[in-house]
Coordinates of C-alpha atoms in Angstrom, one line a residue:
M1 CA -16.6 -10.1 -58.3
K2 CA -16.5 -10.4 -54.7
K3 CA -19.4 -11.8 -52.5
I4 CA -19.9 -10.8 -49.0
I5 CA -21.7 -13.1 -46.5
L6 CA -22.1 -12.6 -42.8
L7 CA -19.3 -14.4 -40.9
S8 CA -21.7 -16.2 -38.7
I9 CA -23.4 -17.7 -41.7
I10 CA -20.1 -18.6 -43.3
F11 CA -19.0 -20.5 -40.2
N12 CA -22.3 -22.3 -40.1
S13 CA -22.0 -23.2 -43.7
I14 CA -18.5 -24.5 -43.4
Y15 CA -19.5 -26.6 -40.5
S16 CA -22.4 -27.9 -42.5
T17 CA -20.8 -28.2 -45.9
N18 CA -21.1 -31.9 -46.1
N19 CA -24.9 -31.6 -45.6
A20 CA -25.3 -28.9 -48.3
Q21 CA -27.6 -30.2 -51.1
N22 CA -26.9 -30.0 -54.8
F23 CA -29.8 -28.7 -56.8
K24 CA -30.3 -28.3 -60.6
V25 CA -29.4 -24.8 -61.9
D26 CA -31.3 -23.5 -64.9
T27 CA -30.0 -20.8 -67.2
L28 CA -32.6 -18.1 -67.8
Q29 CA -30.4 -15.5 -69.5
Y30 CA -26.8 -15.7 -70.5
N31 CA -24.6 -13.0 -72.0
G32 CA -21.1 -14.2 -71.1
D33 CA -18.5 -15.5 -68.7
I34 CA -19.8 -15.6 -65.1
S35 CA -16.5 -14.0 -63.8
K36 CA -17.1 -10.9 -66.0
F37 CA -20.9 -10.4 -66.2
I38 CA -23.3 -9.6 -63.4
N39 CA -25.0 -12.7 -62.1
I40 CA -28.6 -12.7 -60.7
V41 CA -29.5 -16.0 -59.0
I42 CA -33.1 -16.7 -58.3
L43 CA -34.0 -19.1 -55.4
G44 CA -37.5 -20.6 -55.0
D45 CA -39.0 -21.2 -51.4
G46 CA -42.0 -23.3 -50.8
Y47 CA -41.8 -25.2 -54.2
T48 CA -42.1 -29.0 -53.8
A49 CA -40.3 -31.4 -56.1
N50 CA -43.3 -31.6 -58.5
Q51 CA -43.6 -27.7 -58.7
L52 CA -40.1 -27.1 -60.0
D53 CA -41.4 -26.4 -63.5
T54 CA -43.7 -23.9 -62.2
F55 CA -40.9 -22.3 -60.3
I56 CA -38.9 -21.9 -63.5
L57 CA -41.9 -20.3 -65.2
D58 CA -42.4 -17.9 -62.4
A59 CA -38.7 -17.0 -62.3
K60 CA -38.7 -16.4 -66.1
K61 CA -41.8 -14.2 -65.8
L62 CA -40.3 -12.0 -63.1
S63 CA -36.9 -11.8 -64.8
N64 CA -38.4 -10.9 -68.2
Y65 CA -40.6 -8.2 -66.5
L66 CA -37.5 -6.7 -64.7
F67 CA -35.5 -6.4 -68.0
S68 CA -38.4 -4.7 -69.7
Q69 CA -38.1 -1.9 -67.1
S70 CA -35.6 1.0 -67.7
P71 CA -32.7 1.1 -66.7
W72 CA -32.5 -2.7 -66.5
S73 CA -33.7 -2.9 -70.2
N74 CA -30.9 -0.5 -71.3
Y75 CA -28.3 -2.7 -69.6
N76 CA -29.9 -6.2 -70.2
N77 CA -26.6 -7.2 -71.9
Y78 CA -24.6 -6.9 -68.7
F79 CA -26.5 -9.6 -66.8
N80 CA -26.8 -13.4 -66.6
V81 CA -29.7 -14.8 -64.8
F82 CA -29.8 -18.3 -63.2
A83 CA -32.5 -20.3 -61.2
I84 CA -31.6 -22.8 -58.6
K85 CA -34.3 -25.5 -58.3
V86 CA -34.6 -25.7 -54.5
I87 CA -36.9 -28.3 -53.2
S88 CA -39.1 -27.6 -50.1
Q89 CA -40.8 -30.4 -48.2
E90 CA -44.1 -28.5 -48.2
T91 CA -45.7 -25.8 -50.4
G92 CA -46.4 -22.2 -49.4
T93 CA -45.2 -19.5 -47.1
K94 CA -45.4 -19.3 -43.3
H95 CA -48.0 -16.8 -41.9
P96 CA -48.1 -16.8 -38.1
N97 CA -50.7 -14.1 -38.0
T98 CA -48.7 -11.9 -35.4
A99 CA -48.5 -8.6 -37.1
P100 CA -51.0 -6.0 -36.0
D101 CA -52.1 -5.1 -39.4
C102 CA -52.9 -8.8 -40.4
G103 CA -56.3 -9.0 -42.0
N104 CA -58.5 -12.1 -42.5
S105 CA -57.7 -12.8 -46.1
V106 CA -54.4 -14.6 -45.5
P107 CA -54.8 -18.0 -43.6
I108 CA -52.4 -19.0 -40.8
T109 CA -50.0 -21.4 -42.2
N110 CA -46.6 -23.0 -41.2
P111 CA -45.3 -25.1 -44.1
N112 CA -41.9 -26.7 -43.9
T113 CA -39.9 -24.8 -46.6
Y114 CA -36.3 -24.7 -47.4
F115 CA -35.6 -21.1 -46.6
G116 CA -38.3 -20.5 -44.1
C117 CA -40.0 -17.6 -45.8
T118 CA -42.7 -15.9 -43.6
F119 CA -45.1 -13.0 -43.5
D120 CA -45.3 -10.6 -40.5
A121 CA -41.6 -9.8 -40.2
N122 CA -40.9 -6.9 -37.9
S123 CA -44.6 -6.8 -37.1
I124 CA -45.5 -5.8 -40.6
H125 CA -47.8 -8.3 -42.4
R126 CA -46.7 -7.7 -46.0
L127 CA -42.9 -7.8 -45.0
V128 CA -42.0 -11.3 -46.3
V129 CA -38.6 -12.5 -45.5
P130 CA -36.4 -15.7 -45.4
T131 CA -35.4 -16.9 -42.0
N132 CA -33.0 -19.8 -42.7
Y133 CA -30.0 -17.8 -43.7
T134 CA -27.7 -20.8 -43.3
N135 CA -29.6 -22.7 -45.8
I136 CA -29.4 -19.7 -48.2
A137 CA -25.6 -19.4 -47.8
M138 CA -25.1 -23.2 -48.1
T139 CA -27.2 -23.4 -51.3
L140 CA -25.3 -20.5 -53.0
S141 CA -22.0 -21.9 -51.9
K142 CA -22.7 -25.4 -53.1
N143 CA -24.6 -24.6 -56.3
F144 CA -23.6 -21.0 -57.6
P145 CA -21.0 -19.2 -55.4
N146 CA -20.3 -16.6 -58.2
Y147 CA -23.5 -14.6 -57.6
D148 CA -23.9 -10.8 -57.5
Q149 CA -27.6 -10.5 -56.6
V150 CA -29.9 -13.1 -55.0
C151 CA -33.7 -13.0 -55.4
I152 CA -36.1 -15.4 -53.6
L153 CA -39.6 -16.3 -54.8
A154 CA -42.0 -17.3 -51.9
N155 CA -44.5 -19.5 -53.3
T156 CA -47.8 -17.9 -52.1
P157 CA -50.4 -15.9 -54.0
Y158 CA -50.7 -13.3 -51.2
Y159 CA -49.1 -9.8 -51.4
G160 CA -45.6 -9.3 -49.9
G161 CA -41.9 -8.8 -50.3
S162 CA -38.9 -7.3 -48.8
G163 CA -35.4 -5.8 -49.8
G164 CA -32.4 -6.4 -47.7
S165 CA -29.5 -8.7 -48.8
Y166 CA -32.0 -10.9 -50.7
A167 CA -34.8 -9.3 -52.7
T168 CA -37.9 -11.3 -51.9
T169 CA -41.3 -11.4 -53.6
T170 CA -44.4 -13.5 -53.3
L171 CA -46.3 -14.6 -56.4
N172 CA -49.2 -12.0 -56.0
T173 CA -50.7 -10.5 -59.2
A174 CA -48.5 -7.5 -58.4
S175 CA -45.4 -9.6 -58.1
N176 CA -43.7 -8.2 -61.2
E177 CA -43.7 -4.7 -59.7
I178 CA -42.9 -6.0 -56.2
Y179 CA -39.8 -7.7 -57.6
A180 CA -38.7 -4.5 -59.4
H181 CA -39.3 -2.5 -56.3
E182 CA -37.5 -4.9 -53.9
I183 CA -34.4 -5.4 -56.1
G184 CA -34.0 -1.6 -56.1
H185 CA -33.3 -1.9 -52.3
S186 CA -31.1 -5.0 -52.6
F187 CA -29.0 -4.1 -55.7
A188 CA -28.6 -0.3 -55.4
A189 CA -29.5 0.3 -51.7
L190 CA -32.4 2.5 -52.6
S191 CA -34.7 3.8 -49.9
D192 CA -38.5 3.5 -49.9
E193 CA -39.9 6.8 -51.2
Y194 CA -43.0 6.2 -49.0
Y195 CA -42.2 6.6 -45.4
A196 CA -41.6 3.1 -44.1
G197 CA -41.1 4.1 -40.5
D198 CA -38.4 5.7 -38.3
G199 CA -36.4 2.5 -38.1
Y200 CA -36.0 2.5 -42.0
A201 CA -35.1 6.2 -42.3
G202 CA -31.5 7.3 -43.0
E203 CA -29.2 9.1 -45.5
R204 CA -29.6 7.2 -48.8
V205 CA -29.0 8.1 -52.5
N206 CA -32.8 9.0 -52.6
M207 CA -33.5 10.0 -49.0
T208 CA -32.0 13.0 -47.1
K209 CA -32.5 15.6 -44.5
E210 CA -30.8 18.2 -46.7
T211 CA -33.2 20.9 -48.2
N212 CA -30.7 23.2 -49.9
P213 CA -31.1 22.6 -53.6
L214 CA -27.5 23.5 -54.2
L215 CA -26.3 20.8 -51.6
V216 CA -28.8 18.1 -51.9
K217 CA -27.4 14.7 -53.2
W218 CA -29.5 15.0 -56.4
K219 CA -28.8 18.7 -57.1
N220 CA -27.8 17.9 -60.7
W221 CA -31.4 16.6 -61.3
M222 CA -33.2 19.4 -59.8
N223 CA -36.2 20.5 -61.8
I224 CA -35.5 17.8 -64.5
N225 CA -38.0 15.0 -65.0
G226 CA -40.0 16.2 -61.9
I227 CA -37.2 15.9 -59.5
G228 CA -37.3 18.2 -56.5
I229 CA -37.1 18.0 -52.7
Y230 CA -40.3 16.5 -51.4
Q231 CA -41.1 16.1 -47.8
H232 CA -42.0 12.7 -46.6
C233 CA -45.2 12.3 -44.7
C234 CA -47.3 10.5 -42.3
G235 CA -46.0 9.4 -38.9
G236 CA -43.0 9.4 -36.7
N237 CA -40.1 11.6 -37.9
S238 CA -41.2 11.7 -41.4
A239 CA -41.4 15.5 -41.7
Q240 CA -37.5 15.5 -41.2
W241 CA -36.9 13.5 -44.4
Y242 CA -37.0 14.3 -48.1
K243 CA -37.2 12.3 -51.3
P244 CA -36.4 13.4 -55.0
S245 CA -39.8 12.4 -56.5
T246 CA -43.5 11.8 -55.9
N247 CA -44.0 9.3 -58.7
C248 CA -41.1 6.7 -58.4
K249 CA -41.4 2.9 -58.3
M250 CA -39.7 3.2 -55.0
Q251 CA -42.8 4.9 -53.7
S252 CA -45.7 3.2 -55.6
L253 CA -45.9 0.2 -57.8
G254 CA -46.6 0.9 -61.4
Y255 CA -44.4 3.8 -61.8
S256 CA -41.0 4.0 -63.5
Y257 CA -37.9 4.5 -61.4
C258 CA -37.2 8.2 -61.0
S259 CA -34.0 9.7 -62.5
V260 CA -32.2 9.6 -59.2
C261 CA -33.0 5.9 -58.7
K262 CA -32.0 5.1 -62.3
E263 CA -28.8 6.7 -61.9
A264 CA -28.1 4.8 -58.6
L265 CA -28.9 1.5 -60.4
I266 CA -26.6 2.2 -63.3
E267 CA -23.8 3.4 -61.1
R268 CA -24.1 0.0 -59.3
I269 CA -23.8 -1.8 -62.6
H270 CA -20.8 0.3 -63.5
G271 CA -19.2 -0.6 -60.1
L272 CA -19.6 -4.4 -60.7
V273 CA -18.3 -4.9 -64.2
N274 CA -15.7 -3.9 -66.7
P275 CA -17.5 -3.4 -70.1
I276 CA -14.2 -4.4 -71.9
V277 CA -14.7 -8.1 -71.9
S278 CA -11.9 -9.2 -74.2
Y279 CA -9.4 -7.7 -76.5
A280 CA -6.2 -8.7 -78.6
P281 CA -3.4 -9.0 -78.6
E282 CA -2.7 -9.6 -74.9
N283 CA 1.1 -10.4 -75.5
L284 CA 2.8 -10.8 -78.9
M285 CA 6.2 -10.8 -80.4
V286 CA 6.3 -9.7 -84.0
N287 CA 9.5 -10.7 -85.9
S288 CA 9.3 -8.0 -88.5
S289 CA 10.1 -4.3 -88.5
D290 CA 7.6 -3.1 -91.1
S291 CA 4.3 -5.1 -90.6
I292 CA 1.1 -3.4 -89.4
L293 CA 0.1 -3.8 -85.9
H294 CA -3.5 -4.7 -85.2
F295 CA -5.3 -3.9 -81.9
D296 CA -8.9 -5.0 -81.3
L297 CA -11.6 -4.9 -78.6
L298 CA -13.2 -8.2 -79.3
K299 CA -16.2 -8.0 -77.0
L300 CA -17.7 -5.1 -75.2
M301 CA -20.7 -5.0 -72.9
K302 CA -22.8 -2.5 -74.7
P303 CA -26.0 -0.8 -73.4
N304 CA -28.9 -1.6 -75.9
V305 CA -28.7 1.9 -77.1
N306 CA -24.8 2.0 -77.3
T307 CA -23.6 4.9 -75.1
L308 CA -20.1 3.7 -74.8
K309 CA -17.4 6.2 -75.9
L310 CA -14.0 4.9 -77.0
D311 CA -10.9 7.0 -77.1
W312 CA -7.5 5.7 -78.5
K313 CA -4.2 7.4 -77.9
L314 CA -0.6 6.6 -78.7
D315 CA 1.9 8.1 -76.4
G316 CA -0.8 10.4 -75.0
I317 CA -1.7 11.8 -78.4
P318 CA -5.3 11.2 -79.6
L319 CA -5.7 8.8 -82.6
Q320 CA -9.4 7.8 -83.1
S321 CA -12.7 7.7 -81.2
N322 CA -15.5 5.3 -81.2
V323 CA -13.8 2.4 -83.2
E324 CA -13.3 -1.1 -81.7
S325 CA -10.2 -1.8 -83.7
I326 CA -7.1 0.2 -84.7
Q327 CA -4.0 -0.3 -86.9
I328 CA -0.5 1.1 -86.4
K329 CA 2.2 1.2 -88.9
Q330 CA 5.5 0.2 -87.5
K331 CA 7.2 2.7 -89.8
N332 CA 5.6 5.4 -87.8
L333 CA 7.2 4.2 -84.5
T334 CA 10.6 5.3 -83.4
P335 CA 12.8 2.7 -81.7
G336 CA 12.1 2.6 -78.1
L337 CA 9.0 2.2 -75.7
H338 CA 5.6 3.4 -76.8
A339 CA 2.1 3.3 -75.1
L340 CA -1.1 2.6 -76.9
S341 CA -4.2 3.0 -74.8
V342 CA -8.0 2.9 -75.2
V343 CA -10.4 4.4 -72.6
C344 CA -14.0 3.3 -72.4
E345 CA -16.6 5.2 -70.7
D346 CA -20.5 5.2 -70.6
T347 CA -22.0 8.5 -71.7
T348 CA -25.6 7.6 -71.1
N349 CA -28.0 10.7 -70.4
F350 CA -29.3 8.6 -67.5
L351 CA -26.3 9.9 -65.6
N352 CA -26.0 13.4 -64.4
I353 CA -22.9 13.2 -62.3
D354 CA -20.2 15.9 -62.1
K355 CA -17.1 14.8 -64.0
H356 CA -18.4 11.3 -64.5
S357 CA -16.0 10.7 -67.4
T358 CA -13.1 11.0 -65.0
K359 CA -14.6 9.1 -62.3
H360 CA -15.6 5.8 -63.9
F361 CA -13.9 4.3 -66.9
S362 CA -12.1 1.3 -68.1
T363 CA -8.9 1.1 -70.1
V364 CA -6.5 -1.2 -71.9
T365 CA -2.9 -0.3 -72.3
W366 CA -0.5 -1.9 -74.6
S367 CA 3.3 -1.4 -74.2
I368 CA 5.0 -1.5 -77.6
Q369 CA 8.8 -2.2 -77.4
K370 CA 10.1 -1.3 -80.9
T371 CA 13.6 -2.3 -82.0
I372 CA 15.2 -2.2 -85.4
S373 CA 14.3 -5.8 -86.1
D374 CA 11.1 -6.6 -84.1
V375 CA 8.3 -5.5 -81.9
K376 CA 7.2 -6.9 -78.5
L377 CA 3.7 -6.2 -77.3
T378 CA 2.6 -6.6 -73.6
S379 CA -0.9 -5.4 -72.3
S380 CA -2.7 -4.7 -69.1
E381 CA -6.4 -3.7 -68.5
Y382 CA -8.2 -2.3 -65.5
K383 CA -11.3 -0.6 -64.3
I384 CA -10.8 2.6 -62.3
S385 CA -12.9 5.0 -60.3
F386 CA -11.1 8.3 -59.5
S387 CA -12.7 11.0 -57.3
L388 CA -11.6 14.2 -55.5
F389 CA -13.6 15.8 -52.7
P390 CA -14.7 18.3 -51.6
N391 CA -14.3 20.3 -54.7
P392 CA -14.0 23.2 -54.4
T393 CA -12.0 23.1 -51.1
I394 CA -10.3 25.5 -48.6
D395 CA -7.7 23.4 -47.0
I396 CA -8.0 19.6 -47.1
L397 CA -8.4 17.6 -50.3
H398 CA -9.4 14.1 -50.3
M399 CA -8.7 11.7 -53.2
Q400 CA -9.9 8.2 -53.7
I401 CA -9.1 5.7 -56.5
E402 CA -10.7 2.3 -56.8
L403 CA -9.0 -0.3 -59.0
D404 CA -10.3 -3.7 -59.9
K405 CA -6.9 -5.3 -59.9
K406 CA -3.3 -4.8 -58.8
S407 CA -1.6 -1.9 -60.7
E408 CA 1.4 0.5 -60.5
V409 CA 0.1 3.8 -59.2
S410 CA 1.6 7.2 -58.5
L411 CA -0.1 10.5 -57.6
Q412 CA 1.2 14.0 -58.2
L413 CA -0.3 17.6 -57.5
V414 CA 0.3 19.6 -60.6
S415 CA -0.3 23.2 -61.8
L416 CA -2.2 24.0 -64.9
E417 CA 1.1 24.8 -66.5
G418 CA 2.2 21.2 -65.9
K419 CA 4.7 21.9 -63.1
V420 CA 4.8 19.2 -60.5
L421 CA 4.1 20.9 -57.1
R422 CA 4.1 17.8 -54.9
N423 CA 4.6 14.1 -55.2
I424 CA 1.7 12.7 -53.2
L425 CA 2.3 8.9 -53.8
K426 CA 5.5 7.4 -55.2
E427 CA 4.9 4.6 -57.7
S428 CA 3.6 1.7 -55.7
K429 CA 1.9 -1.6 -56.5
I430 CA -1.7 -1.0 -55.3
D431 CA -4.7 -3.4 -55.2
G432 CA -8.3 -2.2 -54.3
T433 CA -8.9 1.3 -52.9
I434 CA -6.3 4.1 -52.5
S435 CA -7.4 6.9 -50.1
N436 CA -5.2 9.9 -49.6
S437 CA -5.5 13.5 -48.2
I438 CA -3.3 16.4 -48.6
N439 CA -3.3 19.9 -47.0
I440 CA -3.4 22.7 -49.7
R441 CA -4.2 25.6 -47.4
N442 CA -0.8 27.3 -48.4
L443 CA -1.6 27.2 -52.2
P444 CA -2.7 30.3 -53.9
N445 CA -6.4 30.2 -54.9
G446 CA -7.0 28.8 -58.4
T447 CA -7.3 25.6 -60.3
Y448 CA -5.0 22.6 -59.9
L449 CA -4.6 19.1 -61.2
I450 CA -4.2 15.7 -59.6
Q451 CA -2.5 13.3 -61.8
A452 CA -2.9 9.6 -61.2
K453 CA -0.5 7.5 -63.3
V454 CA -1.8 3.9 -63.5
N455 CA 0.4 1.3 -65.3
G456 CA 2.1 4.1 -67.3
I457 CA -1.0 6.0 -68.3
V458 CA -1.9 9.3 -66.8
H459 CA -5.4 10.2 -65.6
T460 CA -6.0 13.7 -64.6
Q461 CA -8.7 15.5 -62.4
S462 CA -9.0 19.2 -61.6
F463 CA -10.0 20.8 -58.5
I464 CA -10.4 24.4 -57.3
K465 CA -8.6 25.9 -54.3
Q466 CA -10.5 28.7 -52.7

């Protein structure tokens, strides 16, 4: 899992590495290898050395609440949670009293804290943000560089928080809900569903100017669970913008996430991890021509209500579904090369995405080299996202494949009868994202296939030429 930090912060951190502090790291929740699971790291700001036990209690409280909320509760098994015991010189959170909406209930304060969390950011009193980004980058680099999401607890009882790169919340009585709201911004780039101001407006998964129900981003959710096209209100250019719900956590605390926001959170989870954690065998030489071959998915990341679907195939022919192990009798294999594959996809009804089963899935492939006297097994596994757009299309078809590791990939345009019409990409070693476009203007109208062959396994998507 790759972490992205602003270059200026990186340079400052490298320059200051020798001054970076080691802090104790507590494990609040552990489901598995930090290189394979999603890691949430919680930092405290404004906690002094004698308040670190309180910080851990606060962090546990917020984390436990988050994972009681759907869809976090459904995917709790995908996450590790850690808390770094950062020590501030003084307790509290800065309040310069400079925002025009400041009231009299929050006193002016200027404590010396490690990350410099402050109220009144962007002239909004309740907008609480960290200001010492160098210290954040240094702390993470020194103490837990393998993070996926960072959250900051500002040690003050007054209401406030923010999204951005680091989900930030104070310790107000509403902090559980503030945390769940702000991490929606940081983790899945969700927009506020109240109108936060023209400077915060933009096309997001849950915010748009589109009013056509057939074209809006959440068209598949229209008229389900209260999803519609609702106009924002109150001030600036709010009337130009629309949201999917009127009772979502991204609008008001105390509500659940709406269906559109739940879907975005889950897709972010899918984008970060491969649910196939481990499998066997990885490589094996069997010095026998008649023994039974065993193949196992040793560990899977399963939603709490397991919605993972497993499909096993041998040489492209379906074998079994929804089993985590399979046996193959050697006597049923002819001499030569065979391919055994298992594809894992999440079929949760929290997703309502066209052809999701062809867009987001993980697979393990075993190459089985059978001879008269023995069998050699080698394996490869990868996570893939495969999409075609626009679909239907008139002239240009764009395709994008995202792979989590270097793989052999080829692309072909194929008719429904299986005839190869065009070789789009010759077999190449690809790492990361493949983007390609083809002109299909001269094709007769109809349905066609794009075949992506990845490490010997063919994945197919259809599209319509109009």
